[in-house]
């Protein structure tokens, strides 16, 4: 049994878990009376981002549509994580604005943002010895107030989040005793308990072996397909990004070089321009999505 959390964590952020959400949007469907245009949930308008005097992202525009999974790709240092921090209101633009459901996110009350938008940083941390159940319970913090303390609804939301991610049996285990894949599922469980409709994930598969990378991305896929979550994630593995995302955003030197469906973005010329990579793009034999096969001069020259 979990107890009321005593302090919030800087981690994801409402609608009850069993509340129906809109189905994912078909981006190729025409905008008609029967099929309205997809709603923009998050937008960056002419944003400039940086740290101190150093500019990382310059004059960037981006729209995140409701019901989609978007993967941001690009070489190290191109501004992917910086962009995600700005979309999550952890970094204020020095120019331009970030909009959440059409409103400037910097002018929206923090608690209100926290009931709609959740951000899992690249390496989230928790106090030593914190159990999985208590971590997930902290996801209910945005729902607390002086007149509304821990309730049966909160308890039920935590129990459902743990069950949905398959870690109910780990509720009493300290977080720091878990494997990397289990730990990621615990943090995602916290986001589920918070009930956020938008989820930002900064390199959720970093430091995980391949089987756990797939496990985490399968969970993200279920969040999208079964729970209707809108997801933006930074990924390094281009083939996994193409398989699990509806849309790719390719960045280089703080600018967006291409965005759209994986088949439109992952082209051999773009790989050469953005990553400096000579590669072939072939159909993934399992998913049919684009699969990048690096050429590599040593192997390519062998008979």
CSV table of C-alpha atoms in Angstrom, one decimal:
chain,number,residue,atom,x,y,z
A,1,UNK,CA,0.0,0.0,0.0
A,2,UNK,CA,1.4,3.4,-1.0
A,3,UNK,CA,1.2,6.4,1.2
A,4,UNK,CA,0.7,10.1,0.4
A,5,UNK,CA,3.9,11.5,-1.0
A,6,UNK,CA,5.4,14.3,1.1
A,7,UNK,CA,7.3,16.1,-1.6
A,8,UNK,CA,7.1,16.4,-5.4
A,9,UNK,CA,9.8,15.3,-7.9
A,10,UNK,CA,10.8,17.1,-11.0
A,11,UNK,CA,9.2,14.5,-13.3
A,12,UNK,CA,6.2,13.9,-15.5
A,13,UNK,CA,3.0,15.3,-15.0
A,14,UNK,CA,-4.6,14.8,-16.0
A,15,UNK,CA,-7.6,12.8,-16.8
A,16,UNK,CA,-8.2,9.6,-14.8
A,17,UNK,CA,-6.5,6.6,-16.3
A,18,UNK,CA,-9.8,5.0,-17.2
A,19,UNK,CA,-11.2,8.2,-18.9
A,20,UNK,CA,-11.7,7.8,-22.6
A,21,UNK,CA,-9.3,9.8,-24.8
A,22,UNK,CA,-9.5,10.6,-28.4
A,23,UNK,CA,-8.1,8.0,-30.8
A,24,UNK,CA,-4.8,8.7,-32.5
A,25,UNK,CA,-5.1,11.0,-35.5
A,26,UNK,CA,-4.6,9.8,-39.1
A,27,UNK,CA,-2.2,12.4,-40.4
A,28,UNK,CA,-2.9,11.4,-44.0
A,29,UNK,CA,-6.7,11.9,-43.7
A,30,UNK,CA,-8.0,15.0,-45.5
A,31,UNK,CA,-9.4,17.9,-43.4
A,32,UNK,CA,-13.1,17.6,-44.1
A,33,UNK,CA,-16.2,18.0,-41.9
A,34,UNK,CA,-16.1,14.2,-41.3
A,35,UNK,CA,-12.3,14.2,-40.6
A,36,UNK,CA,-11.3,17.6,-39.0
A,37,UNK,CA,-7.7,18.7,-39.1
A,38,UNK,CA,-5.5,17.4,-36.3
A,39,UNK,CA,-5.3,19.7,-33.2
A,40,UNK,CA,-1.9,21.2,-32.4
A,41,UNK,CA,-1.1,20.4,-28.8
A,42,UNK,CA,2.4,21.9,-28.6
A,43,UNK,CA,4.1,24.4,-30.8
A,44,UNK,CA,7.4,26.3,-30.9
A,45,UNK,CA,7.2,29.6,-32.7
A,46,UNK,CA,10.4,31.2,-33.7
A,47,UNK,CA,12.2,30.0,-30.6
A,48,UNK,CA,15.8,30.7,-29.8
A,49,UNK,CA,17.3,28.6,-27.1
A,50,UNK,CA,20.6,28.6,-25.3
A,51,UNK,CA,22.6,28.6,-22.1
A,52,UNK,CA,24.2,31.9,-21.1
A,53,UNK,CA,25.7,33.6,-24.2
A,54,UNK,CA,25.7,30.3,-26.2
A,55,UNK,CA,22.9,29.8,-28.6
A,56,UNK,CA,21.9,26.2,-29.3
A,57,UNK,CA,18.7,26.5,-31.3
A,58,UNK,CA,17.9,29.4,-33.5
A,59,UNK,CA,14.5,30.6,-35.0
A,60,UNK,CA,12.9,27.1,-34.8
A,61,UNK,CA,9.2,26.4,-35.6
A,62,UNK,CA,7.6,23.1,-34.7
A,63,UNK,CA,4.1,21.7,-34.3
A,64,UNK,CA,3.2,18.6,-32.3
A,65,UNK,CA,-0.2,17.2,-33.4
A,66,UNK,CA,-2.7,15.5,-31.0
A,67,UNK,CA,-2.5,11.7,-31.0
A,68,UNK,CA,0.9,11.3,-32.6
A,69,UNK,CA,4.3,9.9,-31.6
A,70,UNK,CA,7.1,12.2,-32.7
A,71,UNK,CA,10.8,11.2,-32.5
A,72,UNK,CA,13.4,13.9,-32.6
A,73,UNK,CA,16.7,12.7,-34.2
A,74,UNK,CA,20.0,14.2,-35.0
A,75,UNK,CA,23.7,14.1,-34.1
A,76,UNK,CA,25.0,14.8,-30.6
A,77,UNK,CA,24.9,18.5,-29.7
A,78,UNK,CA,22.4,19.5,-32.3
A,79,UNK,CA,19.8,20.8,-29.8
A,80,UNK,CA,17.4,17.8,-29.4
A,81,UNK,CA,17.4,17.7,-25.6
A,82,UNK,CA,17.4,21.5,-25.4
A,83,UNK,CA,14.3,21.7,-27.6
A,84,UNK,CA,12.6,19.1,-25.4
A,85,UNK,CA,13.4,21.1,-22.3
A,86,UNK,CA,11.8,24.2,-23.8
A,87,UNK,CA,8.7,22.2,-24.8
A,88,UNK,CA,8.5,21.0,-21.2
A,89,UNK,CA,8.9,24.5,-19.8
A,90,UNK,CA,12.2,23.7,-18.2
A,91,UNK,CA,14.1,26.2,-20.4
A,92,UNK,CA,12.7,29.6,-21.3
A,93,UNK,CA,13.3,30.8,-24.9
A,94,UNK,CA,15.4,33.9,-25.3
A,95,UNK,CA,13.2,34.7,-28.4
A,96,UNK,CA,9.9,33.3,-29.6
A,97,UNK,CA,7.3,31.3,-27.6
A,98,UNK,CA,6.2,27.8,-26.8
A,99,UNK,CA,2.5,27.2,-26.9
A,100,UNK,CA,0.5,24.6,-25.0
A,101,UNK,CA,-3.0,24.1,-26.5
A,102,UNK,CA,-2.7,27.6,-28.0
A,103,UNK,CA,-1.6,29.3,-24.8
A,104,UNK,CA,1.9,30.6,-24.0
A,105,UNK,CA,3.3,27.9,-21.7
A,106,UNK,CA,5.3,30.4,-19.7
A,107,UNK,CA,2.1,32.2,-18.8
A,108,UNK,CA,0.2,29.1,-17.8
A,109,UNK,CA,0.2,28.2,-14.1
A,110,UNK,CA,2.7,25.5,-13.2
A,111,UNK,CA,0.2,23.2,-11.7
A,112,UNK,CA,-2.1,23.4,-14.7
A,113,UNK,CA,0.8,22.5,-17.0
A,114,UNK,CA,1.7,19.6,-14.7
A,115,UNK,CA,-1.8,18.1,-15.2
A,116,UNK,CA,-1.4,18.1,-19.0
A,117,UNK,CA,2.3,17.7,-19.8
A,118,UNK,CA,4.9,15.3,-18.4
A,119,UNK,CA,8.6,15.3,-19.0
A,120,UNK,CA,10.9,12.4,-18.2
A,121,UNK,CA,14.5,13.7,-18.3
A,122,UNK,CA,17.4,11.7,-19.7
A,123,UNK,CA,18.5,10.5,-16.3
A,124,UNK,CA,15.8,11.1,-13.7
A,125,UNK,CA,16.8,10.8,-10.1
A,126,UNK,CA,15.0,10.0,-6.9
A,127,UNK,CA,15.9,10.0,-3.2
A,128,UNK,CA,17.9,7.0,-2.1
A,129,UNK,CA,15.8,4.2,-0.8
A,130,UNK,CA,12.5,5.5,-2.4
A,131,UNK,CA,10.3,2.6,-3.3
A,132,UNK,CA,8.6,2.1,-6.6
A,133,UNK,CA,5.1,2.6,-5.1
A,134,UNK,CA,6.1,5.8,-3.4
A,135,UNK,CA,7.7,7.1,-6.6
A,136,UNK,CA,4.5,6.4,-8.6
A,137,UNK,CA,2.4,8.0,-5.8
A,138,UNK,CA,4.3,11.3,-6.3
A,139,UNK,CA,2.7,11.4,-9.7
A,140,UNK,CA,-0.5,12.5,-8.0
A,141,UNK,CA,1.1,15.6,-6.6
A,142,UNK,CA,-0.5,18.0,-9.2
A,143,UNK,CA,-3.9,16.8,-7.9
A,144,UNK,CA,-3.2,17.7,-4.3
A,145,UNK,CA,-4.3,20.9,-2.6
A,146,UNK,CA,-4.9,22.1,1.0
A,147,UNK,CA,-8.5,21.1,0.6
A,148,UNK,CA,-7.8,17.8,-1.3
A,149,UNK,CA,-5.3,15.5,0.3
A,150,UNK,CA,-4.5,11.8,-0.5
A,151,UNK,CA,-7.7,9.9,-1.4
A,152,UNK,CA,-9.0,6.6,-2.6
A,153,UNK,CA,-9.0,7.9,-6.1
A,154,UNK,CA,-5.2,8.6,-5.8
A,155,UNK,CA,-4.6,5.1,-4.4
A,156,UNK,CA,-6.6,3.6,-7.3
A,157,UNK,CA,-4.7,5.6,-9.9
A,158,UNK,CA,-1.3,4.5,-8.5
A,159,UNK,CA,-2.5,0.8,-8.4
A,160,UNK,CA,-3.7,0.9,-12.0
A,161,UNK,CA,-0.5,2.6,-13.2
A,162,UNK,CA,1.6,-0.1,-11.6
A,163,UNK,CA,-0.6,-2.9,-13.0
A,164,UNK,CA,-0.7,-1.4,-16.5
A,165,UNK,CA,3.1,-1.2,-16.8
A,166,UNK,CA,3.5,-4.7,-15.3
A,167,UNK,CA,5.4,-3.7,-12.2
A,168,UNK,CA,2.8,-4.1,-9.4
A,169,UNK,CA,4.9,-6.8,-7.9
A,170,UNK,CA,7.8,-4.3,-7.5
A,171,UNK,CA,5.8,-1.7,-5.6
A,172,UNK,CA,7.7,-2.3,-2.3
A,173,UNK,CA,11.2,-2.6,-4.0
A,174,UNK,CA,13.6,0.4,-3.7
A,175,UNK,CA,14.0,2.1,-7.1
A,176,UNK,CA,17.8,1.9,-7.0
A,177,UNK,CA,17.6,-1.9,-6.8
A,178,UNK,CA,15.8,-2.3,-10.2
A,179,UNK,CA,17.3,-3.0,-13.6
A,180,UNK,CA,17.4,-0.1,-16.1
A,181,UNK,CA,14.3,-1.3,-17.9
A,182,UNK,CA,12.3,-1.8,-14.7
A,183,UNK,CA,13.4,1.7,-13.6
A,184,UNK,CA,12.2,3.3,-16.8
A,185,UNK,CA,8.8,1.5,-16.4
A,186,UNK,CA,8.6,2.9,-12.9
A,187,UNK,CA,9.1,6.5,-14.1
A,188,UNK,CA,6.6,5.9,-16.9
A,189,UNK,CA,4.1,4.6,-14.3
A,190,UNK,CA,4.5,7.8,-12.4
A,191,UNK,CA,3.5,9.7,-15.6
A,192,UNK,CA,0.5,7.4,-16.0
A,193,UNK,CA,-0.6,8.0,-12.4
A,194,UNK,CA,-0.5,11.8,-13.1
A,195,UNK,CA,-2.7,11.2,-16.1
A,196,UNK,CA,-0.9,13.5,-18.5
A,197,UNK,CA,-2.1,13.6,-22.1
A,198,UNK,CA,1.3,14.8,-23.4
A,199,UNK,CA,4.5,13.0,-22.6
A,200,UNK,CA,8.0,14.2,-23.4
A,201,UNK,CA,10.8,11.5,-23.2
A,202,UNK,CA,14.4,12.5,-23.4
A,203,UNK,CA,16.4,9.5,-24.6
A,204,UNK,CA,14.3,6.9,-22.7
A,205,UNK,CA,16.4,4.0,-24.1
A,206,UNK,CA,19.8,5.4,-23.1
A,207,UNK,CA,22.1,3.0,-21.2
A,208,UNK,CA,19.6,0.1,-21.9
A,209,UNK,CA,20.5,-3.1,-23.7
A,210,UNK,CA,18.6,-3.8,-26.9
A,211,UNK,CA,15.9,-6.0,-25.4
A,212,UNK,CA,15.1,-3.3,-22.8
A,213,UNK,CA,15.1,-0.6,-25.4
A,214,UNK,CA,12.4,-2.5,-27.3
A,215,UNK,CA,10.5,-3.2,-24.1
A,216,UNK,CA,10.4,0.5,-23.2
A,217,UNK,CA,9.4,1.6,-26.7
A,218,UNK,CA,6.7,-1.1,-26.9
A,219,UNK,CA,5.3,0.4,-23.7
A,220,UNK,CA,5.4,3.9,-25.3
A,221,UNK,CA,3.5,2.4,-28.3
A,222,UNK,CA,0.8,1.0,-26.0
A,223,UNK,CA,0.5,4.4,-24.3
A,224,UNK,CA,-0.2,5.9,-27.7
A,225,UNK,CA,-2.4,3.2,-29.2
A,226,UNK,CA,-4.4,2.2,-26.1
A,227,UNK,CA,-4.3,5.3,-24.0
A,228,UNK,CA,-4.3,8.0,-26.7
A,229,UNK,CA,-1.2,9.7,-25.4
A,230,UNK,CA,0.6,12.2,-27.5
A,231,UNK,CA,4.4,11.5,-27.2
A,232,UNK,CA,7.5,13.4,-28.2
A,233,UNK,CA,10.8,11.5,-27.6
A,234,UNK,CA,14.4,12.1,-28.4
A,235,UNK,CA,16.0,8.9,-29.8
A,236,UNK,CA,19.5,8.0,-31.1
A,237,UNK,CA,18.6,4.7,-32.8
A,238,UNK,CA,17.3,5.7,-36.2
A,239,UNK,CA,15.7,2.3,-36.9
A,240,UNK,CA,13.8,2.2,-33.7
A,241,UNK,CA,12.7,5.8,-34.2
A,242,UNK,CA,11.4,4.9,-37.7
A,243,UNK,CA,9.6,1.8,-36.3
A,244,UNK,CA,7.9,3.4,-33.3
A,245,UNK,CA,7.2,7.0,-34.4
A,246,UNK,CA,4.5,8.5,-36.7
A,247,UNK,CA,6.7,11.5,-37.4
A,248,UNK,CA,10.4,12.2,-37.4
A,249,UNK,CA,12.0,15.6,-36.8
A,250,UNK,CA,15.7,15.6,-38.0
A,251,UNK,CA,17.9,18.4,-36.5
A,252,UNK,CA,21.3,19.6,-37.2
A,253,UNK,CA,23.1,22.6,-35.6
A,254,UNK,CA,20.0,23.8,-33.8
A,255,UNK,CA,17.8,23.8,-36.9
A,256,UNK,CA,15.2,21.4,-38.3
A,257,UNK,CA,16.4,19.9,-41.5
A,258,UNK,CA,13.4,17.7,-42.3
A,259,UNK,CA,10.2,16.6,-40.6
A,260,UNK,CA,7.4,14.2,-41.6
A,261,UNK,CA,6.7,10.5,-42.0
A,262,UNK,CA,9.7,8.3,-41.4
A,263,UNK,CA,9.8,7.2,-45.1
A,264,UNK,CA,10.0,10.9,-46.1
A,265,UNK,CA,12.7,11.9,-43.7
A,266,UNK,CA,15.0,8.9,-43.5
A,267,UNK,CA,16.6,9.2,-47.0
A,268,UNK,CA,20.1,8.6,-48.1
A,269,UNK,CA,20.8,12.2,-48.9
A,270,UNK,CA,19.5,13.4,-45.5
A,271,UNK,CA,21.6,10.8,-43.7
A,272,UNK,CA,24.6,12.1,-45.6
A,273,UNK,CA,23.8,15.8,-44.8
A,274,UNK,CA,22.6,15.5,-41.2
A,275,UNK,CA,24.8,12.7,-39.9
A,276,UNK,CA,27.6,12.6,-42.4
A,277,UNK,CA,26.7,8.9,-42.9
A,278,UNK,CA,26.9,6.9,-46.0
A,279,UNK,CA,24.2,4.3,-45.8
A,280,UNK,CA,21.5,2.4,-47.7
A,281,UNK,CA,17.9,2.8,-46.7
A,282,UNK,CA,15.9,-0.4,-47.1
A,283,UNK,CA,12.5,-1.7,-45.8
A,284,UNK,CA,12.6,-3.1,-42.3
A,285,UNK,CA,11.7,-6.8,-42.9
A,286,UNK,CA,9.5,-6.9,-39.7
A,287,UNK,CA,7.7,-3.5,-39.7
A,288,UNK,CA,8.2,-2.3,-43.3
A,289,UNK,CA,9.4,1.0,-42.0
A,290,UNK,CA,12.7,2.5,-43.3
A,291,UNK,CA,15.8,0.7,-42.0
A,292,UNK,CA,19.2,2.4,-42.2
A,293,UNK,CA,22.1,0.1,-43.1
A,294,UNK,CA,25.5,1.9,-42.8
A,295,UNK,CA,27.9,1.2,-45.6
A,296,UNK,CA,31.2,1.4,-43.8
A,297,UNK,CA,34.2,1.5,-46.1
A,298,UNK,CA,36.1,-1.4,-44.6
A,299,UNK,CA,33.3,-3.9,-45.0
A,300,UNK,CA,32.0,-2.5,-48.3
A,301,UNK,CA,35.3,-2.9,-50.0
A,302,UNK,CA,35.5,-6.6,-49.2
A,303,UNK,CA,34.5,-9.1,-51.9
